[in-house]
Tab-separated table of C-alpha atoms in Angstrom:
chain	number	residue	atom	x	y	z
G	1	MET	CA	137.588	192.736	94.865
G	2	LEU	CA	136.359	191.291	91.584
G	3	ASP	CA	138.104	192.449	88.418
G	4	ARG	CA	134.917	193.123	86.450
G	5	ARG	CA	136.635	193.312	83.047
G	6	LYS	CA	138.239	189.939	83.632
G	7	ALA	CA	134.923	188.493	84.831
G	8	PHE	CA	133.044	189.876	81.777
G	9	ARG	CA	135.675	188.319	79.495
G	10	ALA	CA	135.300	184.999	81.316
G	11	VAL	CA	131.523	185.037	80.673
G	12	GLU	CA	132.044	185.948	77.017
G	13	THR	CA	134.659	183.224	76.621
G	14	ALA	CA	132.388	180.646	78.256
G	15	LEU	CA	129.594	181.528	75.816
G	16	VAL	CA	131.977	181.148	72.874
G	17	ARG	CA	133.161	177.753	74.098
G	18	ALA	CA	129.722	176.342	74.886
G	19	PRO	CA	126.082	177.241	74.270
G	20	VAL	CA	125.338	177.242	78.020
G	21	ALA	CA	127.293	179.207	80.619
G	22	VAL	CA	126.458	178.942	84.302
G	23	VAL	CA	127.628	181.633	86.720
G	24	ALA	CA	127.315	180.338	90.260
G	25	GLY	CA	127.968	182.202	93.467
G	26	PRO	CA	126.465	183.433	96.718
G	27	ARG	CA	123.765	186.098	96.870
G	28	GLN	CA	124.836	189.648	96.144
G	29	CYS	CA	128.231	188.702	94.707
G	30	GLY	CA	127.674	190.317	91.298
G	31	LYS	CA	126.239	187.556	89.106
G	32	THR	CA	123.438	189.707	87.679
G	33	THR	CA	125.859	192.574	87.102
G	34	LEU	CA	128.022	190.242	85.028
G	35	ALA	CA	125.025	189.472	82.805
G	36	ARG	CA	124.098	193.094	82.042
G	37	PRO	CA	126.503	193.514	79.118
G	38	VAL	CA	125.188	190.250	77.650
G	39	VAL	CA	121.453	191.046	77.831
G	40	ASP	CA	119.718	194.113	79.268
G	41	SER	CA	117.551	193.134	82.238
G	42	ASP	CA	114.504	194.742	80.528
G	43	SER	CA	114.932	192.590	77.419
G	44	VAL	CA	112.497	189.861	76.432
G	45	LYS	CA	115.592	187.623	76.483
G	46	SER	CA	116.089	188.144	80.232
G	47	PHE	CA	114.235	186.101	82.829
G	48	ASP	CA	114.470	186.791	86.578
G	49	LEU	CA	112.915	183.896	88.433
G	50	GLU	CA	112.203	186.100	91.440
G	51	SER	CA	109.926	188.171	89.187
G	52	PRO	CA	106.303	187.071	88.744
G	53	PRO	CA	106.164	188.198	85.069
G	54	SER	CA	109.211	186.068	84.259
G	55	LEU	CA	107.697	183.094	86.054
G	56	VAL	CA	104.508	183.448	84.028
G	57	ARG	CA	106.490	183.675	80.772
G	58	LEU	CA	108.364	180.480	81.661
G	59	ASP	CA	105.250	178.490	82.584
G	60	GLU	CA	105.589	177.199	79.018
G	61	PRO	CA	109.375	177.098	78.491
G	62	MET	CA	109.103	175.951	74.868
G	63	ALA	CA	106.825	178.855	73.941
G	64	ALA	CA	109.027	181.376	75.750
G	65	LEU	CA	112.461	180.150	74.639
G	66	VAL	CA	112.078	178.661	71.139
G	67	PRO	CA	111.513	181.932	69.260
G	68	LEU	CA	114.474	183.685	70.924
G	69	ARG	CA	117.840	183.930	69.159
G	70	GLY	CA	121.199	184.937	70.580
G	71	THR	CA	121.863	184.745	74.298
G	72	ASP	CA	119.078	184.383	76.847
G	73	VAL	CA	119.705	185.044	80.543
G	74	ILE	CA	117.898	183.112	83.264
G	75	ASP	CA	118.651	184.617	86.672
G	76	GLU	CA	118.034	182.768	89.960
G	77	VAL	CA	117.828	179.515	88.001
G	78	GLN	CA	118.043	177.488	91.217
G	79	LEU	CA	114.390	178.448	91.817
G	80	ARG	CA	113.328	176.432	88.738
G	81	PRO	CA	115.702	173.469	88.382
G	82	ASP	CA	113.306	171.952	85.862
G	83	LEU	CA	114.446	174.597	83.345
G	84	CYS	CA	118.046	173.372	83.132
G	85	PRO	CA	117.394	170.419	80.836
G	86	ALA	CA	115.031	172.430	78.586
G	87	PRO	CA	117.743	174.152	76.508
G	88	ARG	CA	119.168	170.775	75.489
G	89	MET	CA	116.209	170.286	73.149
G	90	PHE	CA	116.944	173.597	71.421
G	91	LEU	CA	120.719	173.223	71.366
G	92	ASP	CA	120.665	169.868	69.595
G	93	ARG	CA	118.774	171.154	66.567
G	94	PRO	CA	120.895	171.720	63.442
G	95	ASP	CA	119.588	175.303	63.161
G	96	ALA	CA	120.226	176.158	66.836
G	97	GLN	CA	120.882	179.861	67.247
G	98	ALA	CA	120.411	180.272	70.981
G	99	LYS	CA	122.806	180.408	73.897
G	100	TYR	CA	121.928	180.477	77.575
G	101	LEU	CA	123.487	182.213	80.554
G	102	PHE	CA	122.226	180.712	83.805
G	103	LEU	CA	122.836	182.681	87.004
G	104	GLY	CA	122.232	181.331	90.459
G	105	GLY	CA	123.203	181.039	94.058
G	106	GLY	CA	123.490	177.718	95.798
G	107	VAL	CA	123.431	175.900	92.499
G	108	GLY	CA	125.739	173.019	93.473
G	109	ASN	CA	122.968	170.405	93.420
G	110	LEU	CA	121.414	172.004	90.370
G	111	LEU	CA	124.697	171.770	88.477
G	112	ARG	CA	125.057	168.103	89.345
G	113	GLN	CA	121.470	167.388	88.266
G	114	SER	CA	121.819	169.220	84.969
G	115	SER	CA	125.306	167.997	84.117
G	116	ALA	CA	124.089	164.828	82.419
G	117	SER	CA	121.510	166.606	80.266
G	118	LEU	CA	123.873	169.433	79.307
G	119	ALA	CA	127.064	167.363	79.083
G	120	GLY	CA	129.434	168.867	76.541
G	121	ARG	CA	127.239	171.940	76.158
G	122	ASP	CA	128.113	173.912	79.282
G	123	GLN	CA	130.786	176.003	80.965
G	124	TYR	CA	130.700	176.759	84.700
G	125	LEU	CA	132.039	179.912	86.324
G	126	ARG	CA	132.098	180.606	90.043
G	127	THR	CA	132.200	184.077	91.527
G	128	PRO	CA	134.109	184.814	94.713
G	129	LYS	CA	132.216	185.977	97.787
G	130	ASN	CA	131.466	189.682	98.334
G	131	THR	CA	132.292	190.946	94.868
G	132	ALA	CA	129.252	193.089	94.172
């Protein structure tokens, strides 16, 4: 069983160490639950890529993400791998005030693809199976 307090601290620590934290794990293992203390799922700063309204908002990633400050959560990020490099543009600005928490299942290839564009800007966390 997942020690939720320890897992929450790991997410917080990852976001302190780097502007991008990626929580990877199988479906239904508790990734979204780990993000709830970071950003409420009803917040404008939360994007669920299985939700049509979130998909519409992210049709123009620059317009959706640039005005946001603090931590933004993008859940099911493996459904839109093109979004992973987008934060790099925001993170490299001198006035950068955003952080990103990416959640996803089966993100092994996605992590390899994004590693070059987010090099030095990311922390990866893996959740064990059946922790929800």
